[in-house]
Each structure stands twice: as C-alpha cells, then as structure tokens.
Amino acid sequence: MQFFLDTADLDEIRALTASGLVDGVTTNPSLIAKSGRDIFETIAAICDLTDGPVSAEVTAQDAPGMIKEGHRLADIARNVCIKVPLTWEGLIATKALSDEGHQVNVTLCFSTNQALLAAKAGATFVSPFIGRLDDTGVNGMELIGEIRAVYDNYEDLDTQILAASIRGVNHVRESALLGADVATIPAKVLKALVHHPLTDKGLTAFMTDWESTGQSIL
Ligand code: G3P
C-alpha cells in the first residue's frame, strides 16, 4: 500500500517525507486555502520535497477550462498529478489529459458507478471519500470494497484506488484489508499509526532490564 500525505502544509510534509515512508502528497482547494499560500509556489515546493505524485486540483467546472488549468499545473513539475472532480465535465477532462499522458486523480468519488466511470476515463487514481460518507451515516469502507471488487473483475481497468477523507487509523487498516492501492493520510493520523501501548510498555521493560546489566553497545 502506498502512503500519501493529505496536506499542503510544507512543515508537515518536510518532517514526514524525511522518514522515507511517504510516497506522495495530495492537496485540494481547501488545503491550499488553509495553507494561506500561493498554489503555484506551494505545489512547486511540495514537488521538491517528494519524488512521488503530488495532486494539484483544478478549479474550473468545464472540461476545456479543466484541461487548460491542468496543463498549467502540470507545467509546475514532472511529478504533478492533475486532480479533477468526478463530474461529467471532469470525466471528459480526465480522458483528454490521460490520453496526453498526464497523471490524473479523479476526486470527490462517492459511488461505485462514479469510480467505474473514472477508470473508463483513464484516471490514474480515483479518490473515494470515506470520512464524508461516514459523516452521512453510510459506511464509507463499503465503497472501497465495492470499487476493489469491480476493478478486479476487469483486467483493462488499471486505475488505482486512493482511499481519501481518512479520519483515523482504522480507516487506514480497513482500506489496506480491502486492497486499496493508496491511502492519503493527514499527518496526525499517519503519526498515530505507529503507536501501541504494549510497544511502549515492552520497550520500557527492555530498557530497564538492559540498564541493570551495566553494559553498552557503543
Ligand atoms: O483528500 C481529500 C481530503 O482532504 C478530504 O478530507 O476530512 O475534508 O473529508 P475531509
């Protein structure tokens, strides 16, 4: 499973990409707005911090506008992945941009039929929003499982499932169990993945026993 960071905060990205465990970054207009910075400067800076795909989202609502914006975003750096909303116009733009060889992340996916259309349009990634479905009382993980099952039925569908709108560590675990290809994870959740109280307790006991030996390795 690939881990992408879901943030436009350069300090978070710089700190966590240093671990070598981050495979890419996703942004969206809300995350760019939250950063308070210029989109072109921010995406360029993020592309310098990771060699992996960096999703930068178009804001036009019509296919020609999305394609034009997509070209401008793709010109920022070779690892820019153009992010496009899952609308009819977005699918037209996805087909055009993917046919040109651009990586496209189709976002705001909330149904299996939408994911099927994204794959047929040639999307590199489709982003089903788990948390926002959970917010409505629908189990967002069921969508991940359905998309996995549908994509696995057809060899010609090679779009990667990018689990998004991840709100906690269980979303990551369940997405991995269901076979999502990527999880795009907020920094706080990524850091929380490592923690288990028994690990902490066991390490404390090891160090206590080791100190009693009076030995040192270096
Ligand atoms: O990648 C999509 C993600 O940023 C949306 O998350 O928590 O606003 O639903 P959220």
Short mmCIF file of C-alpha atoms and ligand atoms in Angstrom, two decimals:
data_model
loop_
_atom_site.label_atom_id
_atom_site.label_comp_id
_atom_site.label_asym_id
_atom_site.label_seq_id
_atom_site.Cartn_x
_atom_site.Cartn_y
_atom_site.Cartn_z
CA MET A 1 0.00 0.00 0.00
CA GLN A 2 1.34 3.48 -0.82
CA PHE A 3 1.00 6.24 1.77
CA PHE A 4 0.33 9.78 0.52
CA LEU A 5 0.21 12.76 2.86
CA ASP A 6 -3.06 14.69 2.67
CA THR A 7 -1.88 18.23 3.37
CA ALA A 8 -0.47 21.41 1.82
CA ASP A 9 1.46 22.27 4.99
CA LEU A 10 5.11 22.36 3.96
CA ASP A 11 6.41 21.86 7.51
CA GLU A 12 4.31 18.68 7.91
CA ILE A 13 5.45 17.41 4.51
CA ARG A 14 9.13 18.22 5.15
CA ALA A 15 9.07 16.45 8.54
CA LEU A 16 7.27 13.31 7.40
CA THR A 17 8.85 12.78 3.98
CA ALA A 18 12.19 12.63 5.83
CA SER A 19 11.02 9.24 7.21
CA GLY A 20 11.13 7.71 3.73
CA LEU A 21 7.65 6.28 4.39
CA VAL A 22 5.72 8.87 2.33
CA ASP A 23 5.10 8.02 -1.34
CA GLY A 24 3.31 11.19 -2.48
CA VAL A 25 1.11 14.13 -1.45
CA THR A 26 -2.47 15.15 -2.17
CA THR A 27 -3.82 18.68 -1.95
CA ASN A 28 -7.19 20.24 -2.78
CA PRO A 29 -8.51 23.82 -2.89
CA SER A 30 -9.44 23.71 0.82
CA LEU A 31 -5.97 22.52 1.85
CA ILE A 32 -4.35 25.21 -0.33
CA ALA A 33 -6.63 27.85 1.24
CA LYS A 34 -5.71 26.52 4.71
CA SER A 35 -2.01 26.90 3.85
CA GLY A 36 -2.54 30.61 3.14
CA ARG A 37 -0.01 30.39 0.32
CA ASP A 38 0.07 30.75 -3.45
CA ILE A 39 -0.88 27.46 -5.17
CA PHE A 40 1.94 27.56 -7.71
CA GLU A 41 4.61 28.25 -5.05
CA THR A 42 3.12 25.61 -2.73
CA ILE A 43 2.85 22.85 -5.33
CA ALA A 44 6.38 23.62 -6.59
CA ALA A 45 7.74 23.42 -3.03
CA ILE A 46 5.89 20.14 -2.37
CA CYS A 47 7.22 18.67 -5.63
CA ASP A 48 10.73 19.45 -4.39
CA LEU A 49 10.04 17.55 -1.14
CA THR A 50 8.86 14.28 -2.71
CA ASP A 51 9.55 12.39 -5.95
CA GLY A 52 6.10 10.82 -5.77
CA PRO A 53 2.83 12.08 -7.28
CA VAL A 54 1.67 15.49 -5.97
CA SER A 55 -2.03 16.05 -6.59
CA ALA A 56 -2.94 19.63 -7.55
CA GLU A 57 -6.65 20.27 -8.16
CA VAL A 58 -8.18 22.29 -10.99
CA THR A 59 -10.89 24.82 -10.11
CA ALA A 60 -12.65 25.24 -13.47
CA GLN A 61 -16.02 23.49 -13.82
CA ASP A 62 -15.98 22.97 -17.59
CA ALA A 63 -13.80 20.46 -19.41
CA PRO A 64 -11.91 22.99 -21.59
CA GLY A 65 -11.13 25.07 -18.52
CA MET A 66 -10.06 22.00 -16.52
CA ILE A 67 -7.77 20.92 -19.35
CA LYS A 68 -6.23 24.39 -19.62
CA GLU A 69 -5.71 24.60 -15.84
CA GLY A 70 -4.41 21.04 -15.80
CA HIS A 71 -1.73 21.94 -18.31
CA ARG A 72 -0.66 24.93 -16.20
CA LEU A 73 -0.48 22.79 -13.05
CA ALA A 74 1.39 20.00 -14.85
CA ASP A 75 3.97 22.57 -16.04
CA ILE A 76 4.97 23.20 -12.39
CA ALA A 77 6.88 19.92 -12.06
CA ARG A 78 7.08 16.48 -13.69
CA ASN A 79 5.52 14.77 -10.63
CA VAL A 80 2.35 16.86 -10.58
CA CYS A 81 -0.79 14.70 -10.71
CA ILE A 82 -3.75 16.72 -12.01
CA LYS A 83 -6.75 16.42 -9.67
CA VAL A 84 -10.19 16.64 -11.29
CA PRO A 85 -13.67 16.43 -9.69
CA LEU A 86 -15.89 13.45 -10.55
CA THR A 87 -18.35 15.29 -12.75
CA TRP A 88 -19.27 14.69 -16.39
CA GLU A 89 -17.03 17.60 -17.40
CA GLY A 90 -14.33 16.20 -15.13
CA LEU A 91 -14.52 12.82 -16.87
CA ILE A 92 -14.16 14.47 -20.29
CA ALA A 93 -11.12 16.37 -18.99
CA THR A 94 -9.74 13.17 -17.44
CA LYS A 95 -9.97 11.31 -20.75
CA ALA A 96 -8.23 14.14 -22.61
CA LEU A 97 -5.48 14.66 -20.02
CA SER A 98 -4.79 10.94 -19.51
CA ASP A 99 -4.69 10.41 -23.29
CA GLU A 100 -1.98 13.12 -23.35
CA GLY A 101 -0.01 11.09 -20.79
CA HIS A 102 -0.75 13.15 -17.69
CA GLN A 103 -1.39 11.51 -14.31
CA VAL A 104 -4.98 12.28 -13.23
CA ASN A 105 -6.51 11.85 -9.78
CA VAL A 106 -10.32 11.89 -10.00
CA THR A 107 -11.62 13.14 -6.67
CA LEU A 108 -14.89 13.53 -4.74
CA CYS A 109 -15.90 9.95 -5.55
CA PHE A 110 -18.88 8.69 -3.54
CA SER A 111 -20.23 5.75 -5.54
CA THR A 112 -19.06 2.62 -7.31
CA ASN A 113 -20.60 3.79 -10.60
CA GLN A 114 -18.61 7.03 -10.33
CA ALA A 115 -15.41 5.00 -9.78
CA LEU A 116 -16.26 2.83 -12.81
CA LEU A 117 -16.58 5.96 -14.96
CA ALA A 118 -13.28 7.35 -13.61
CA ALA A 119 -11.49 4.15 -14.60
CA LYS A 120 -13.07 4.15 -18.06
CA ALA A 121 -11.88 7.74 -18.47
CA GLY A 122 -8.33 6.58 -17.84
CA ALA A 123 -7.82 8.01 -14.35
CA THR A 124 -4.50 7.14 -12.70
CA PHE A 125 -6.16 7.36 -9.28
CA VAL A 126 -9.75 7.56 -8.06
CA SER A 127 -10.32 9.13 -4.61
CA PRO A 128 -13.33 7.71 -2.74
CA PHE A 129 -14.04 9.90 0.30
CA ILE A 130 -14.50 7.52 3.25
CA GLY A 131 -14.97 10.03 6.07
CA ARG A 132 -17.53 12.15 4.27
CA LEU A 133 -19.67 9.06 3.59
CA ASP A 134 -19.33 8.06 7.26
CA ASP A 135 -20.50 11.59 8.14
CA THR A 136 -23.81 10.84 6.34
CA GLY A 137 -24.32 7.53 8.17
CA VAL A 138 -23.17 5.46 5.19
CA ASN A 139 -20.25 3.07 5.80
CA GLY A 140 -17.51 4.57 3.62
CA MET A 141 -15.45 1.38 3.77
CA GLU A 142 -18.14 -0.47 1.84
CA LEU A 143 -17.41 1.80 -1.12
CA ILE A 144 -13.71 0.89 -1.02
CA GLY A 145 -14.62 -2.82 -1.01
CA GLU A 146 -17.07 -2.46 -3.90
CA ILE A 147 -14.65 -0.48 -6.07
CA ARG A 148 -11.93 -3.09 -5.41
CA ALA A 149 -14.29 -5.90 -6.41
CA VAL A 150 -15.45 -4.13 -9.59
CA TYR A 151 -11.94 -3.13 -10.70
CA ASP A 152 -10.68 -6.69 -10.10
CA ASN A 153 -13.39 -8.01 -12.44
CA TYR A 154 -11.83 -6.26 -15.45
CA GLU A 155 -8.15 -6.50 -16.46
CA ASP A 156 -8.39 -3.32 -18.54
CA LEU A 157 -9.31 -1.19 -15.53
CA ASP A 158 -5.96 -0.20 -14.01
CA THR A 159 -6.99 2.87 -12.05
CA GLN A 160 -5.54 2.85 -8.53
CA ILE A 161 -7.91 3.20 -5.55
CA LEU A 162 -6.67 6.16 -3.46
CA ALA A 163 -8.57 5.97 -0.15
CA ALA A 164 -9.26 9.57 0.91
CA SER A 165 -11.08 11.57 3.56
CA ILE A 166 -9.31 9.39 6.12
CA ARG A 167 -10.17 10.41 9.66
CA GLY A 168 -8.42 7.80 11.81
CA VAL A 169 -6.11 4.77 11.97
CA ASN A 170 -8.95 2.30 11.41
CA HIS A 171 -9.67 3.83 8.01
CA VAL A 172 -6.07 3.01 7.03
CA ARG A 173 -6.23 -0.56 8.40
CA GLU A 174 -9.58 -1.32 6.79
CA SER A 175 -8.54 0.26 3.47
CA ALA A 176 -5.45 -1.97 3.47
CA LEU A 177 -7.52 -5.06 4.32
CA LEU A 178 -9.86 -4.25 1.42
CA GLY A 179 -6.98 -3.74 -1.02
CA ALA A 180 -6.91 0.00 -1.64
CA ASP A 181 -3.72 0.82 -3.56
CA VAL A 182 -3.04 4.11 -1.76
CA ALA A 183 -4.22 5.86 1.38
CA THR A 184 -3.89 9.62 1.56
CA ILE A 185 -3.47 10.33 5.24
CA PRO A 186 -3.50 13.53 7.34
CA ALA A 187 -0.17 14.00 9.16
CA LYS A 188 -1.73 13.46 12.59
CA VAL A 189 -3.22 10.10 11.55
CA LEU A 190 -0.01 8.97 9.86
CA LYS A 191 1.95 9.60 13.06
CA ALA A 192 -0.73 7.81 15.12
CA LEU A 193 -0.33 4.60 13.07
CA VAL A 194 2.88 3.68 14.90
CA HIS A 195 1.54 3.89 18.45
CA HIS A 196 0.55 0.90 20.61
CA PRO A 197 0.66 0.97 24.44
CA LEU A 198 2.11 -2.56 24.63
CA THR A 199 5.02 -1.50 22.41
CA ASP A 200 5.73 1.42 24.74
CA LYS A 201 5.38 -0.82 27.82
CA GLY A 202 7.59 -3.53 26.36
CA LEU A 203 10.33 -1.07 25.35
CA THR A 204 10.37 0.45 28.82
CA ALA A 205 10.79 -3.02 30.33
CA PHE A 206 13.62 -3.86 27.89
CA MET A 207 15.48 -0.65 28.75
CA THR A 208 15.05 -1.19 32.48
CA ASP A 209 16.44 -4.71 32.24
CA TRP A 210 19.26 -3.59 29.92
CA GLU A 211 20.34 -0.79 32.28
CA SER A 212 20.60 -3.38 35.08
CA THR A 213 23.35 -5.14 33.10
CA GLY A 214 25.61 -2.08 33.14
CA GLN A 215 26.57 -2.91 29.57
CA SER A 216 26.64 -0.64 26.48
CA ILE A 217 26.72 -1.47 22.80
CA LEU A 218 28.79 1.54 21.71
O1 G3P B 1 -8.18 14.16 0.10
C1 G3P B 1 -9.48 14.55 0.48
C2 G3P B 1 -9.47 15.01 1.90
O2 G3P B 1 -8.61 16.13 2.03
C3 G3P B 1 -10.85 15.35 2.39
O3 G3P B 1 -10.85 15.08 3.74
O4 G3P B 1 -11.66 15.16 6.08
O5 G3P B 1 -12.16 17.07 4.45
O6 G3P B 1 -13.29 14.85 4.18
P1 G3P B 1 -12.05 15.57 4.65
#
